[in-house]
Short mmCIF file of C-alpha atoms in Angstrom, two decimals:
data_model
loop_
_atom_site.label_atom_id
_atom_site.label_comp_id
_atom_site.label_asym_id
_atom_site.label_seq_id
_atom_site.Cartn_x
_atom_site.Cartn_y
_atom_site.Cartn_z
CA MET A 16 99.70 88.23 157.32
CA GLN A 17 103.08 86.91 158.52
CA ASP A 18 102.01 83.33 157.82
CA ALA A 19 101.04 84.31 154.27
CA LYS A 20 104.46 85.89 153.72
CA ASP A 21 106.23 82.84 155.11
CA THR A 22 104.19 80.57 152.86
CA ARG A 23 104.99 82.68 149.82
CA TRP A 24 108.70 82.76 150.68
CA GLY A 25 108.72 79.02 151.26
CA LEU A 26 107.04 78.43 147.90
CA MET A 27 109.69 80.58 146.21
CA LYS A 28 112.48 78.64 147.95
CA ARG A 29 111.04 75.33 146.79
CA ASN A 30 110.87 76.57 143.18
CA TRP A 31 114.22 78.34 143.05
CA GLN A 32 115.17 76.44 139.86
CA SER A 33 112.28 78.06 138.00
CA TYR A 34 113.36 81.54 139.12
CA MET A 35 116.91 80.79 138.02
CA LEU A 36 115.65 79.87 134.55
CA ILE A 37 113.57 83.03 134.12
CA GLY A 38 116.24 85.21 135.73
CA PRO A 39 118.27 85.96 132.54
CA TYR A 40 115.14 86.90 130.59
CA PHE A 41 113.87 89.08 133.42
CA LEU A 42 117.24 90.82 133.68
CA LEU A 43 117.39 91.54 129.95
CA PHE A 44 113.75 92.65 129.85
CA PHE A 45 114.20 94.96 132.83
CA THR A 46 117.45 96.42 131.44
CA PHE A 47 116.41 97.01 127.85
CA THR A 48 112.65 97.59 128.22
CA VAL A 49 111.57 98.67 131.71
CA LEU A 50 114.47 101.01 132.42
CA PRO A 51 114.41 102.82 129.03
CA VAL A 52 110.63 103.29 129.22
CA GLY A 53 110.88 104.57 132.78
CA ALA A 54 113.68 106.95 131.83
CA ALA A 55 111.67 108.22 128.84
CA VAL A 56 108.67 108.94 131.07
CA VAL A 57 110.82 110.88 133.54
CA LEU A 58 112.60 112.84 130.80
CA SER A 59 109.28 113.72 129.16
CA PHE A 60 108.65 116.12 132.04
CA THR A 61 111.95 117.92 131.46
CA THR A 62 113.75 119.90 128.80
CA PHE A 63 116.78 117.88 127.78
CA ASP A 64 119.21 118.36 124.88
CA MET A 65 121.61 115.44 125.62
CA LEU A 66 124.33 117.91 126.68
CA ASN A 67 123.00 119.90 129.61
CA THR A 68 121.36 118.76 132.83
CA PRO A 69 117.60 118.09 132.39
CA GLN A 70 115.38 120.89 133.67
CA PHE A 71 111.93 120.06 135.03
CA VAL A 72 109.14 121.76 133.02
CA GLY A 73 106.07 119.83 134.20
CA TRP A 74 103.33 119.28 131.63
CA THR A 75 104.71 121.82 129.15
CA ASN A 76 105.96 119.21 126.67
CA TYR A 77 102.63 117.38 126.67
CA LEU A 78 100.60 120.57 126.28
CA ARG A 79 102.78 121.62 123.34
CA LEU A 80 102.54 118.14 121.85
CA PHE A 81 98.72 117.94 121.93
CA MET A 82 97.91 121.62 121.35
CA GLU A 83 100.51 122.79 118.84
CA ASP A 84 102.03 119.79 117.03
CA GLU A 85 99.78 118.94 114.06
CA VAL A 86 102.09 116.15 112.89
CA PHE A 87 101.76 114.35 116.24
CA ILE A 88 97.96 114.51 116.17
CA PHE A 89 97.93 113.16 112.62
CA ALA A 90 100.35 110.37 113.58
CA LEU A 91 98.34 109.56 116.71
CA ARG A 92 95.14 109.24 114.67
CA ASN A 93 96.82 106.91 112.16
CA THR A 94 98.32 104.83 114.98
CA LEU A 95 94.92 104.41 116.63
CA ILE A 96 93.33 103.40 113.32
CA PHE A 97 96.19 100.97 112.70
CA ALA A 98 95.84 99.39 116.15
CA VAL A 99 92.04 99.19 116.13
CA VAL A 100 91.91 97.60 112.67
CA THR A 101 94.88 95.22 112.76
CA GLY A 102 94.43 94.00 116.34
CA PRO A 103 90.90 92.50 116.34
CA LEU A 104 90.81 91.80 112.60
CA SER A 105 94.07 89.86 112.55
CA TYR A 106 92.91 87.83 115.56
CA ILE A 107 89.63 86.95 113.85
CA MET A 108 91.35 86.16 110.56
CA CYS A 109 93.86 83.85 112.25
CA PHE A 110 91.10 81.91 113.94
CA VAL A 111 88.84 81.66 110.87
CA PHE A 112 91.65 80.47 108.59
CA ALA A 113 92.87 78.02 111.23
CA TRP A 114 89.36 76.66 111.69
CA ILE A 115 88.87 76.17 107.95
CA ILE A 116 92.30 74.61 107.34
CA ASN A 117 91.94 72.31 110.35
CA GLU A 118 89.16 70.52 108.46
CA LEU A 119 91.48 69.53 105.60
CA SER A 120 93.30 66.24 105.18
CA PRO A 121 96.57 65.94 107.18
CA LYS A 122 98.91 66.42 104.19
CA LEU A 123 96.97 69.34 102.73
CA ARG A 124 96.62 70.85 106.21
CA ALA A 125 100.40 70.70 106.73
CA PHE A 126 101.00 72.39 103.37
CA MET A 127 98.46 75.16 104.01
CA THR A 128 99.86 75.70 107.51
CA LEU A 129 103.28 76.29 106.00
CA ILE A 130 101.79 78.74 103.48
CA PHE A 131 100.04 80.75 106.19
CA TYR A 132 103.02 80.67 108.55
CA ALA A 133 105.45 81.79 105.84
CA PRO A 134 104.75 85.56 106.22
CA SER A 135 106.15 85.57 109.75
CA ILE A 136 109.49 84.11 108.60
CA SER A 137 109.76 85.85 105.23
CA GLY A 138 112.84 87.99 104.69
CA ASN A 139 112.95 91.05 102.43
CA VAL A 140 109.17 91.02 102.24
CA PHE A 141 109.28 94.73 101.35
CA PHE A 142 110.43 93.94 97.84
CA ILE A 143 107.37 91.76 97.21
CA TRP A 144 104.91 94.48 98.18
CA ALA A 145 107.00 97.14 96.43
CA PHE A 146 106.57 95.19 93.21
CA ILE A 147 102.85 94.65 93.78
CA PHE A 148 102.19 98.37 94.39
CA SER A 149 104.88 99.73 92.08
CA GLY A 150 103.99 103.16 90.74
CA ASP A 151 104.48 102.25 87.06
CA ARG A 152 102.81 99.98 84.53
CA LEU A 153 104.91 97.03 85.68
CA GLY A 154 103.29 97.03 89.11
CA MET A 155 100.81 94.20 89.55
CA VAL A 156 97.97 96.37 90.88
CA ASN A 157 98.50 99.15 88.34
CA GLY A 158 98.78 96.65 85.49
CA PHE A 159 95.55 94.93 86.54
CA LEU A 160 93.59 98.18 86.92
CA LEU A 161 94.93 99.56 83.61
CA ARG A 162 93.99 96.36 81.80
CA LEU A 163 90.43 96.68 83.12
CA GLY A 164 90.31 100.36 82.21
CA LEU A 165 89.57 101.43 85.78
CA ILE A 166 92.38 104.02 85.89
CA PRO A 167 93.74 106.21 83.05
CA GLU A 168 97.37 106.14 84.27
CA PRO A 169 99.49 104.37 86.91
CA LEU A 170 98.94 105.45 90.50
CA LEU A 171 101.82 106.33 92.82
CA TYR A 172 100.72 104.29 95.81
CA PHE A 173 103.75 105.00 98.00
CA ARG A 174 103.59 108.76 97.43
CA ASP A 175 99.85 109.33 97.79
CA GLU A 176 98.63 109.75 101.37
CA ARG A 177 95.29 108.18 100.41
CA PHE A 178 96.92 104.79 99.86
CA ILE A 179 99.74 104.59 102.43
CA LEU A 180 97.64 103.65 105.45
CA PRO A 181 95.48 101.04 103.64
CA ILE A 182 98.64 99.42 102.22
CA LEU A 183 100.24 99.31 105.67
CA LEU A 184 97.08 97.74 107.10
CA LEU A 185 97.05 95.13 104.34
CA VAL A 186 100.72 94.22 104.82
CA GLN A 187 100.38 94.04 108.62
CA LEU A 188 97.33 91.80 108.38
CA TRP A 189 99.20 89.54 105.97
CA MET A 190 102.24 89.34 108.25
CA SER A 191 100.15 88.79 111.40
CA LEU A 192 98.74 85.51 110.08
CA GLY A 193 101.88 83.63 111.10
CA THR A 194 102.27 83.03 114.84
CA GLY A 195 98.63 83.57 115.80
CA PHE A 196 97.46 81.23 113.08
CA LEU A 197 99.91 78.55 114.23
CA ALA A 198 98.69 78.87 117.82
CA PHE A 199 95.07 78.41 116.78
CA ILE A 200 95.93 75.39 114.64
CA ALA A 201 97.69 73.81 117.62
CA GLY A 202 94.68 74.53 119.83
CA LEU A 203 92.23 73.03 117.37
CA GLN A 204 94.35 69.89 117.10
CA THR A 205 94.01 69.30 120.86
CA VAL A 206 90.20 69.12 120.78
CA ASP A 207 89.08 65.55 121.47
CA LYS A 208 87.38 64.13 118.35
CA SER A 209 84.92 62.19 120.50
CA LEU A 210 83.38 65.50 121.58
CA TYR A 211 82.20 66.12 118.03
CA GLU A 212 80.57 62.71 117.90
CA ALA A 213 78.88 63.29 121.25
CA SER A 214 77.66 66.72 120.13
CA ALA A 215 76.10 65.22 117.02
CA VAL A 216 74.20 62.78 119.21
CA ASP A 217 73.11 65.66 121.46
CA GLY A 218 71.58 67.55 118.53
CA ILE A 219 74.33 69.74 117.03
CA LYS A 220 73.22 70.14 113.39
CA ASN A 221 75.89 72.25 111.66
CA ARG A 222 79.50 73.39 111.89
CA TRP A 223 78.54 76.81 113.23
CA GLN A 224 76.86 75.28 116.29
CA GLU A 225 79.76 72.85 116.58
CA LEU A 226 82.18 75.78 116.69
CA TRP A 227 80.36 77.64 119.47
CA TYR A 228 79.30 74.73 121.65
CA VAL A 229 82.19 72.27 121.20
CA THR A 230 85.36 73.71 119.63
CA LEU A 231 85.71 77.04 121.46
CA PRO A 232 84.88 75.69 124.97
CA SER A 233 87.38 72.85 124.44
CA MET A 234 90.35 74.99 123.38
#
């Protein structure tokens, strides 16, 4: 056990430059993330009004939160739906779009990559979606549905609880295409082209088989 500790300490001493480089990030992360979260967990077991000394109350706050607070249960349900839908779906969408665009010519691929990465660097994106789902006849969605005769009058999307969560899911999926999509594009570009030629010789007959047996194992 002592030899293992000495080896670990020696390895750290030899790589002290690396620890110096990650030190500032670790310090900031610990100060502004770990400490606040830890303090919040501790205070959640107390009654605290920012003025008086916290008083320990055990699980009372949690029992009240789950048993009596209807707003929290509603918010928790929406948060779970939001996480379950946007997490896996955005991951799949990023990969599928990256896979499709990777097959384009270099110039067209660069242009489409910029288009798909744009959501992650867009400022004031709220105004775009506010115009699309505006609650009057000038809104793009309302105007389209009215023109087709699918609705008798404009819908108030931002005031109707039936539409808020689907709109948030749509916007989040749109915004999540940026960084993940770029990472997949970079990964696909590193796959050796000779592997595709070898797979064709070995009997790969379509792009679907190529994806599962060549592209994914090589990334």
